[in-house]
Amino acid sequence: MATVKNNIKNVVTILLTFTICRIIVSEGLTVDQTLTEILHIGLEGEVSTEAAKLEAASLDFGRLSSKGETIAVVRPASANDVARVVKAAYKWQQYFAVSARGHGHSINGQADTRMKGVVIEMGKGGVGIKGPLVWEKEMYVDVWGGELWIHVLKATLEYGLAPMSWTDYLYLSVGGTLSNGGISGQTFNHGPQISNVFELDVVTGKGEVLTCSEDRNSDLFHSVLGGLGQFGIITRARIALQPAPQRVRWIRALYSNFSTFCKDQEFLISLHGKPASQRFDYVEGFVIVDEGLINNWRSSFFSPSNPVKISSLNADGGVLYCLEVTKNYHQGNADSVDEEIQALLKKLDFIDTSVFTTDVPYVDFLDRVHKAELKLRSKGLWDVPHPWLNLFVPKSRIEDFDKGVFKGILGNKTSGPILIYPMNKNKWDHRSSAVTPDEEVFYLVAFLRSALDAETLEHLTNQNRQILGFCHDSKIGVKQYLPHYTTMQEWMDHFGDKWTQFNAMKMQFDPQRILATGQRIFHFEVITKDDM
């Protein structure tokens, strides 16, 4: 009976589409009117052309770009809705762009359409979208592509399980992070989030709904992971799980010498193959170039009643470096945790008097940045421009980067946290579209700055250009994470040896180049089939 109903619905959809085609030809409707009519055909979700919603869909966390030409916003009720929109764009007489938007946390308008097109609000799915489905025995969870990681965490914790790899901020969509990489302090051990996926459902640029994995449509599977949304829209992801700890021992220690700091970080990530008792579960760090940042939102860990001052620690070049590590545990093995931590700390060479430790529930640690977000929102400091710059720096040149950037270009004011921590390349699947430096160990350096006024925005934007210029002139060989370029040649240089495969997969799965045009990788223009 269900099959008959579906067949009837498909016939009705075809007849309605044919009717609209005739109306357009006879009455000369505009592209915008045509698009609006198409999107109302067969969709179970919501379609809006309200000015306020169109404007909201053109803004992202970066607030650096609002050049999109969104002419409709779709709130899908299913993967089929996503497929219908993309198929309409692919088959219609006049092509239009389609962009999937998760939580809108991109920096440079990557989730916008850039050209006339539709934004699919994956993070605001309709009533047909189900929450995470946990498979306890199989140790994985099936998740809607627009689901936030915080919801995945809460759903899996009900079964005593959790994903292995995280991002620092959990209010990001699953499809969004898997389209980039998904990294945090666990990456050295478990790899990025894209290395912990069993299966995907993807709507390609042709409007096809394909299930892909290592063994099924493997080219699409590997291309989509880290693929910046170029080959399809992730509607379902099957994420690997592991037993979740109950609590986290959270430790920070300061360094005044960069070489020593790097040596210790690299030692800690080299322990990834050791038993859990012989390594930390999370390794990150950050750079402090001014007094205020020691006690800012990122490092409020330190006691306000006992503030740390750079001047009192003989910082090399006026810069301090903070190591941040954690040890996960259950109440049952709490007694052994301190011994394990002390055994590891004895092998490190931080400033003796600078160790700070706290103990928090696992969920509180993973959700730590959201608490800082709420504080900033209460002060009106969240919805401001964020000229962030995220770089992968090869281990062999990290000291040159320190001298040229941390002790050079930055001066003594940063306007936000600077993260720095190493990763192991062998934890990244080389078949994915993600790009990393060609060295076994490389560092993430993330400049997470905010601009409260136009003058600061201009200064930080220019500073980012200086940093990139320094890396280029010094041939440091950095790769951008969450990359942003404006020409195809720059993208070709970014992907390097992966470009040929990347381009071939684009032509196979999105030949009309209608997906993720906000990335500015492939040229897109509105053309009609008569022009082809």
XYZ file of C-alpha atoms in Angstrom:
532
model
C 0.000 0.000 0.000
C 2.841 2.349 0.891
C 4.462 1.686 -2.504
C 1.229 2.593 -4.307
C 0.973 5.843 -2.347
C 4.574 6.719 -3.139
C 4.015 6.025 -6.833
C 0.920 8.233 -6.861
C 2.869 10.972 -5.100
C 5.685 10.742 -7.654
C 3.232 10.955 -10.541
C 1.580 14.005 -8.987
C 4.979 15.625 -8.484
C 5.911 15.049 -12.127
C 2.583 16.442 -13.360
C 2.897 19.516 -11.151
C 6.459 20.106 -12.338
C 5.332 19.820 -15.961
C 2.474 22.268 -15.289
C 4.843 24.825 -13.777
C 7.195 24.427 -16.739
C 4.353 25.375 -19.070
C 3.342 28.318 -16.878
C 6.906 29.637 -16.863
C 7.190 29.396 -20.617
C 3.806 30.987 -21.276
C 3.807 33.662 -18.588
C 7.517 34.471 -18.377
C 8.014 34.125 -14.618
C 11.314 35.304 -13.156
C 14.008 32.923 -11.935
C 13.124 33.744 -8.312
C 9.435 33.009 -8.887
C 10.286 29.816 -10.724
C 12.525 28.662 -7.907
C 9.925 29.403 -5.262
C 7.324 27.393 -7.164
C 9.659 24.433 -7.644
C 10.569 24.240 -3.988
C 6.956 24.006 -2.954
C 6.498 20.853 -4.993
C 6.631 17.635 -3.002
C 8.514 19.021 0.012
C 7.400 17.856 3.420
C 9.403 20.564 5.150
C 9.153 24.345 5.081
C 10.182 26.866 2.443
C 10.613 30.532 3.232
C 11.385 33.621 1.193
C 10.920 36.051 4.096
C 13.535 38.801 4.042
C 14.533 38.233 7.675
C 15.171 34.532 7.144
C 17.075 35.148 3.930
C 19.294 37.654 5.710
C 19.863 35.307 8.649
C 20.921 32.543 6.252
C 23.538 34.876 4.788
C 25.209 35.586 8.134
C 27.648 33.255 9.842
C 29.835 33.222 12.927
C 32.635 35.076 11.163
C 30.407 38.000 10.210
C 33.004 38.861 7.615
C 30.842 38.286 4.552
C 27.216 38.871 3.574
C 27.481 38.704 -0.197
C 25.139 35.789 -0.742
C 22.082 35.943 -2.962
C 19.876 33.506 -1.091
C 16.408 33.531 -2.602
C 14.891 30.746 -0.515
C 15.565 28.923 2.738
C 14.461 25.309 3.129
C 13.900 23.593 6.439
C 13.870 19.915 5.409
C 11.752 17.243 7.035
C 13.808 14.378 5.614
C 16.731 13.413 3.427
C 14.235 13.149 0.583
C 13.502 16.872 0.931
C 17.209 17.597 0.561
C 17.361 15.375 -2.509
C 14.323 17.049 -4.101
C 15.860 20.500 -3.745
C 19.210 19.423 -5.198
C 17.559 17.487 -8.003
C 15.486 20.544 -8.885
C 18.657 22.601 -9.088
C 20.399 19.951 -11.191
C 17.546 19.249 -13.624
C 15.875 22.607 -13.889
C 16.258 24.596 -17.098
C 18.155 27.331 -15.292
C 20.604 26.057 -12.683
C 20.784 27.561 -9.203
C 23.178 27.024 -6.296
C 22.413 24.922 -3.208
C 24.245 25.230 0.094
C 23.799 23.170 3.244
C 23.980 25.156 6.480
C 24.467 23.501 9.845
C 24.970 25.848 12.784
C 26.334 28.681 10.640
C 29.737 28.546 12.354
C 31.768 29.166 9.197
C 34.026 32.212 9.084
C 34.046 33.500 5.505
C 30.557 32.752 4.194
C 31.368 29.166 3.226
C 27.776 28.042 3.911
C 26.302 30.792 1.749
C 25.370 30.417 -1.910
C 27.450 33.322 -3.314
C 25.180 33.203 -6.376
C 21.394 32.987 -6.646
C 20.339 29.893 -4.807
C 18.851 28.016 -1.899
C 20.180 27.476 1.613
C 19.095 24.225 3.237
C 18.972 24.713 7.006
C 20.192 21.275 8.053
C 20.413 22.344 11.678
C 16.742 23.304 11.734
C 15.193 20.181 10.319
C 11.436 19.764 10.557
C 9.324 17.317 12.512
C 10.368 14.363 10.359
C 13.976 14.541 11.540
C 14.734 11.966 14.227
C 17.320 12.342 16.961
C 20.493 10.235 17.297
C 19.893 6.478 17.164
C 22.371 4.627 19.386
C 23.328 1.037 18.556
C 24.674 -0.063 21.921
C 25.986 -3.520 21.007
C 27.439 -2.400 17.681
C 29.102 0.634 19.343
C 27.981 3.297 16.866
C 25.350 5.983 16.508
C 23.370 7.089 13.440
C 22.977 10.852 13.306
C 21.178 13.377 11.069
C 23.717 15.532 9.231
C 22.432 18.738 10.820
C 22.511 17.384 14.386
C 24.727 19.213 16.876
C 27.532 17.294 18.553
C 26.244 18.300 21.990
C 23.043 16.360 21.246
C 25.055 13.377 20.043
C 27.015 13.429 23.294
C 23.922 13.547 25.481
C 22.185 10.771 23.539
C 25.159 8.411 23.657
C 25.924 9.071 27.319
C 22.554 7.566 28.189
C 24.122 4.257 27.154
C 27.461 4.944 28.827
C 29.049 5.592 25.412
C 30.519 8.556 23.545
C 32.270 9.351 20.245
C 36.051 9.075 20.309
C 37.086 12.350 18.704
C 35.707 15.828 19.267
C 35.931 19.482 18.392
C 36.541 22.045 21.139
C 33.058 23.501 20.574
C 30.107 21.092 20.556
C 27.473 23.408 19.083
C 28.586 22.513 15.574
C 26.757 20.234 13.168
C 27.921 16.703 12.427
C 27.833 17.292 8.674
C 29.729 20.555 9.075
C 32.692 19.138 10.984
C 32.857 15.995 8.850
C 33.056 18.230 5.780
C 36.201 19.794 7.235
C 37.957 17.393 9.586
C 36.845 17.848 13.183
C 39.837 18.259 15.493
C 40.594 18.717 19.165
C 42.992 17.468 21.816
C 41.980 13.833 21.211
C 43.126 13.925 17.573
C 46.673 12.772 18.351
C 45.230 9.518 19.701
C 42.005 8.801 17.775
C 42.535 10.933 14.703
C 40.114 13.652 13.531
C 36.375 13.054 13.486
C 36.550 12.098 9.804
C 38.687 9.097 10.817
C 35.921 7.790 13.078
C 33.035 7.399 10.624
C 31.670 4.039 9.479
C 29.050 5.118 6.949
C 27.357 8.113 5.364
C 24.150 8.888 3.499
C 24.910 11.608 0.971
C 22.790 13.610 -1.461
C 25.064 14.223 -4.443
C 24.969 17.229 -6.752
C 22.714 15.197 -9.059
C 20.095 14.768 -6.351
C 20.923 11.095 -5.822
C 20.752 9.666 -2.303
C 23.701 7.302 -1.898
C 24.892 5.288 1.077
C 28.662 5.105 1.170
C 31.366 3.518 3.305
C 34.769 1.831 2.985
C 33.148 -0.938 0.966
C 30.270 0.815 -0.758
C 30.666 3.860 -3.029
C 34.061 4.268 -1.404
C 35.202 7.068 -3.748
C 32.285 9.206 -2.614
C 32.814 8.243 1.043
C 36.435 9.351 1.163
C 35.849 12.412 -1.005
C 33.014 13.737 1.168
C 35.043 13.422 4.391
C 36.966 16.671 4.551
C 35.516 17.584 1.151
C 34.168 21.035 2.112
C 30.671 20.103 0.905
C 31.743 19.891 -2.737
C 30.446 16.431 -3.599
C 27.264 16.062 -1.621
C 25.248 16.940 1.462
C 25.630 14.576 4.419
C 22.177 13.580 5.645
C 23.248 10.711 7.910
C 26.526 9.745 9.544
C 27.338 6.556 11.430
C 29.843 7.498 14.133
C 32.078 5.115 16.094
C 31.593 5.007 19.869
C 33.579 3.894 22.899
C 32.813 3.565 26.629
C 32.523 7.043 28.121
C 34.458 8.074 31.231
C 32.648 9.710 34.134
C 35.127 12.394 35.108
C 38.151 14.302 33.857
C 41.265 15.439 35.687
C 42.208 18.648 33.867
C 45.770 19.979 34.151
C 47.536 23.072 32.869
C 51.190 24.040 33.176
C 53.216 26.973 31.855
C 56.423 27.119 29.840
C 58.685 30.077 29.140
C 60.790 28.239 26.535
C 59.151 27.320 23.238
C 61.551 24.492 22.334
C 60.915 22.785 25.667
C 57.157 23.271 25.267
C 57.190 21.644 21.822
C 59.454 18.806 22.945
C 57.048 17.922 25.746
C 53.950 18.156 23.544
C 55.561 15.957 20.899
C 56.577 13.428 23.544
C 53.019 13.245 24.852
C 51.457 12.607 21.439
C 54.074 9.917 20.736
C 52.412 7.850 23.470
C 49.244 7.324 21.413
C 49.862 3.590 21.108
C 50.387 3.074 24.827
C 47.758 1.745 27.251
C 45.415 4.425 28.605
C 47.176 4.336 31.979
C 50.427 5.443 30.340
C 49.224 8.455 28.351
C 46.985 11.464 28.589
C 43.620 11.427 26.804
C 43.802 14.989 25.509
C 46.774 17.197 24.589
C 46.422 20.834 23.596
C 48.109 24.115 24.396
C 47.899 27.834 23.866
C 50.116 30.852 23.468
C 50.011 33.833 25.823
C 51.535 37.067 24.529
C 49.883 39.542 26.887
C 49.052 39.605 30.596
C 45.282 39.731 30.138
C 45.054 36.422 28.285
C 46.327 34.400 31.208
C 43.004 34.970 32.930
C 40.693 35.410 29.945
C 37.711 33.192 29.080
C 39.888 30.477 27.606
C 42.252 30.367 30.594
C 39.898 31.239 33.437
C 41.135 27.913 34.773
C 43.711 29.849 36.777
C 42.641 31.217 40.157
C 41.582 34.905 40.124
C 42.889 35.191 43.676
C 46.344 34.102 42.512
C 46.839 35.686 39.063
C 49.808 34.651 36.957
C 51.944 37.390 35.430
C 54.145 36.952 32.381
C 56.725 39.327 33.837
C 57.229 37.085 36.860
C 58.051 33.965 34.825
C 60.993 35.133 32.689
C 59.090 34.517 29.479
C 61.293 34.160 26.416
C 60.536 37.132 24.170
C 57.628 38.112 26.407
C 55.669 35.012 25.407
C 54.392 32.140 27.563
C 53.103 28.761 26.435
C 50.516 26.728 28.294
C 50.263 22.955 28.088
C 46.743 21.592 28.595
C 46.193 17.872 29.218
C 43.492 15.641 30.687
C 43.112 12.230 32.188
C 39.734 10.501 31.904
C 38.592 8.159 34.641
C 35.724 6.384 36.377
C 34.916 6.661 40.048
C 36.156 3.114 40.503
C 39.737 3.922 39.501
C 39.989 7.412 41.003
C 42.746 6.334 43.392
C 45.136 5.328 40.602
C 44.602 8.438 38.473
C 46.867 10.692 40.535
C 49.706 8.172 40.327
C 49.348 7.899 36.555
C 49.310 11.684 36.183
C 52.365 12.200 38.370
C 54.303 9.542 36.454
C 53.642 11.437 33.220
C 54.263 14.906 34.619
C 57.672 13.840 35.982
C 58.805 13.373 32.377
C 57.955 16.979 31.451
C 59.932 20.179 31.941
C 57.369 22.908 32.666
C 57.716 25.716 35.215
C 57.448 23.893 38.545
C 55.230 26.409 40.297
C 52.777 26.764 37.419
C 50.759 23.535 37.570
C 47.012 23.998 38.009
C 44.590 21.095 38.311
C 40.834 20.803 38.447
C 38.371 17.922 38.335
C 35.106 18.029 36.357
C 32.421 15.700 34.959
C 33.228 14.447 31.447
C 30.338 16.352 29.920
C 31.453 19.612 31.555
C 34.930 19.285 30.114
C 33.733 18.593 26.590
C 31.200 21.440 26.785
C 33.655 23.924 28.332
C 33.653 26.444 25.467
C 29.862 26.767 25.507
C 30.021 28.041 29.070
C 32.444 30.706 27.917
C 30.082 31.498 25.027
C 27.230 32.186 27.436
C 29.411 34.632 29.369
C 30.387 36.459 26.191
C 26.795 36.562 24.966
C 25.707 38.136 28.247
C 28.209 40.931 27.607
C 27.329 41.354 23.930
C 30.749 40.055 22.879
C 29.760 36.945 20.900
C 27.960 38.237 17.806
C 30.903 40.265 16.539
C 33.280 39.713 13.596
C 35.697 36.811 14.065
C 38.667 37.057 11.689
C 39.948 33.600 12.638
C 42.945 31.973 11.002
C 43.645 28.234 11.410
C 46.899 26.777 10.136
C 48.598 23.403 10.031
C 52.316 24.032 10.503
C 54.917 21.294 9.844
C 56.956 20.263 12.880
C 60.249 21.096 11.144
C 59.285 24.792 10.874
C 57.324 25.400 14.073
C 60.217 27.200 15.777
C 60.603 29.511 12.772
C 56.875 30.199 13.048
C 57.285 31.015 16.742
C 60.054 33.526 16.085
C 58.375 35.160 13.130
C 54.784 35.258 14.394
C 54.426 34.779 18.158
C 57.528 36.830 18.949
C 57.308 39.035 15.882
C 54.124 39.917 14.012
C 51.723 39.659 16.954
C 53.312 42.244 19.220
C 51.829 42.088 22.712
C 48.109 42.107 21.926
C 46.126 39.249 20.382
C 42.397 39.991 20.877
C 41.681 36.334 21.546
C 43.113 32.887 22.276
C 45.826 31.256 20.193
C 45.751 27.464 20.294
C 48.755 25.333 19.440
C 49.105 21.575 19.592
C 50.654 18.764 17.507
C 49.010 15.849 15.739
C 50.143 12.569 14.196
C 49.664 12.353 10.448
C 49.225 8.577 10.582
C 45.903 9.154 12.369
C 44.543 10.876 9.242
C 43.252 8.768 6.367
C 45.155 9.946 3.283
C 42.204 8.948 1.087
C 40.013 11.704 2.545
C 39.890 15.136 0.935
C 41.440 16.805 3.999
C 44.842 18.378 3.432
C 47.719 18.323 5.935
C 51.449 19.103 5.708
C 53.688 16.364 4.365
C 55.363 15.552 7.691
C 54.647 12.873 10.272
C 53.965 15.472 12.973
C 52.339 18.851 12.365
C 50.827 21.534 14.572
C 47.487 23.249 14.576
C 47.942 26.958 15.238
C 44.557 28.646 15.606
C 44.181 32.411 15.963
C 40.690 32.701 17.465
C 40.326 36.459 17.600
C 37.340 38.785 17.897
C 36.941 42.327 16.599
C 34.778 44.643 18.687
C 35.084 47.565 16.272
C 35.996 48.318 12.662
C 39.504 49.459 13.536
C 40.295 46.203 15.334
C 38.816 44.169 12.484
C 41.031 45.922 9.961
C 44.080 45.445 12.190
C 43.467 41.720 12.718
C 42.654 41.134 9.056
C 45.906 42.818 8.057
C 47.749 40.801 10.686
C 46.362 37.573 9.217
C 47.661 38.658 5.820
C 51.054 39.343 7.375
C 51.130 35.881 8.942
C 50.238 34.184 5.659
C 52.739 36.388 3.826
C 55.477 35.475 6.290
C 54.738 31.762 5.858
C 54.796 32.112 2.083
C 58.009 34.134 1.964
C 59.705 31.809 4.461
C 58.483 28.711 2.586
C 57.131 27.214 5.797
C 54.666 25.025 3.908
C 51.579 25.670 6.028
C 48.153 24.358 5.073
C 45.008 26.196 6.052
C 42.442 24.342 8.132
C 38.913 25.602 7.383
C 40.561 27.075 4.275
C 39.519 30.232 2.506
C 40.785 31.205 -0.949
C 39.288 33.247 -3.745
C 40.899 31.819 -6.891
C 41.040 28.325 -8.350
C 44.827 28.515 -8.582
C 45.042 29.080 -4.832
C 42.788 26.075 -4.280
C 44.898 23.966 -6.629
C 47.989 24.932 -4.656
C 46.177 24.126 -1.412
C 45.165 20.611 -2.487
C 48.474 19.920 -4.223
C 48.705 16.251 -5.237
C 45.058 15.745 -4.237
C 43.724 18.289 -6.707
C 43.415 15.927 -9.699
C 41.314 13.468 -7.696
C 39.346 16.271 -6.029
C 38.469 17.794 -9.408
C 37.551 14.397 -10.889
C 35.196 13.656 -7.987
C 33.574 17.081 -8.430
C 32.882 16.348 -12.080
C 31.460 12.931 -11.178
C 29.229 13.855 -8.253
C 28.430 17.547 -8.857
C 29.010 18.158 -12.567
C 26.945 21.372 -12.646
C 28.953 22.805 -9.699
C 25.812 23.749 -7.820
C 26.883 22.649 -4.312
C 28.740 24.675 -1.664
C 29.503 27.601 -3.961
C 30.320 29.715 -0.916
C 33.659 27.907 -0.734
C 34.642 29.583 -4.033
C 36.516 26.532 -5.256
C 34.775 25.976 -8.582
C 33.359 28.742 -10.726
C 29.561 28.792 -10.823
C 27.290 30.884 -12.982
C 23.607 30.720 -13.751
C 23.292 29.090 -17.168
C 20.469 27.430 -19.015
C 20.562 24.067 -20.707
C 20.112 25.865 -24.033
C 23.536 27.462 -23.477
C 25.268 24.099 -23.133
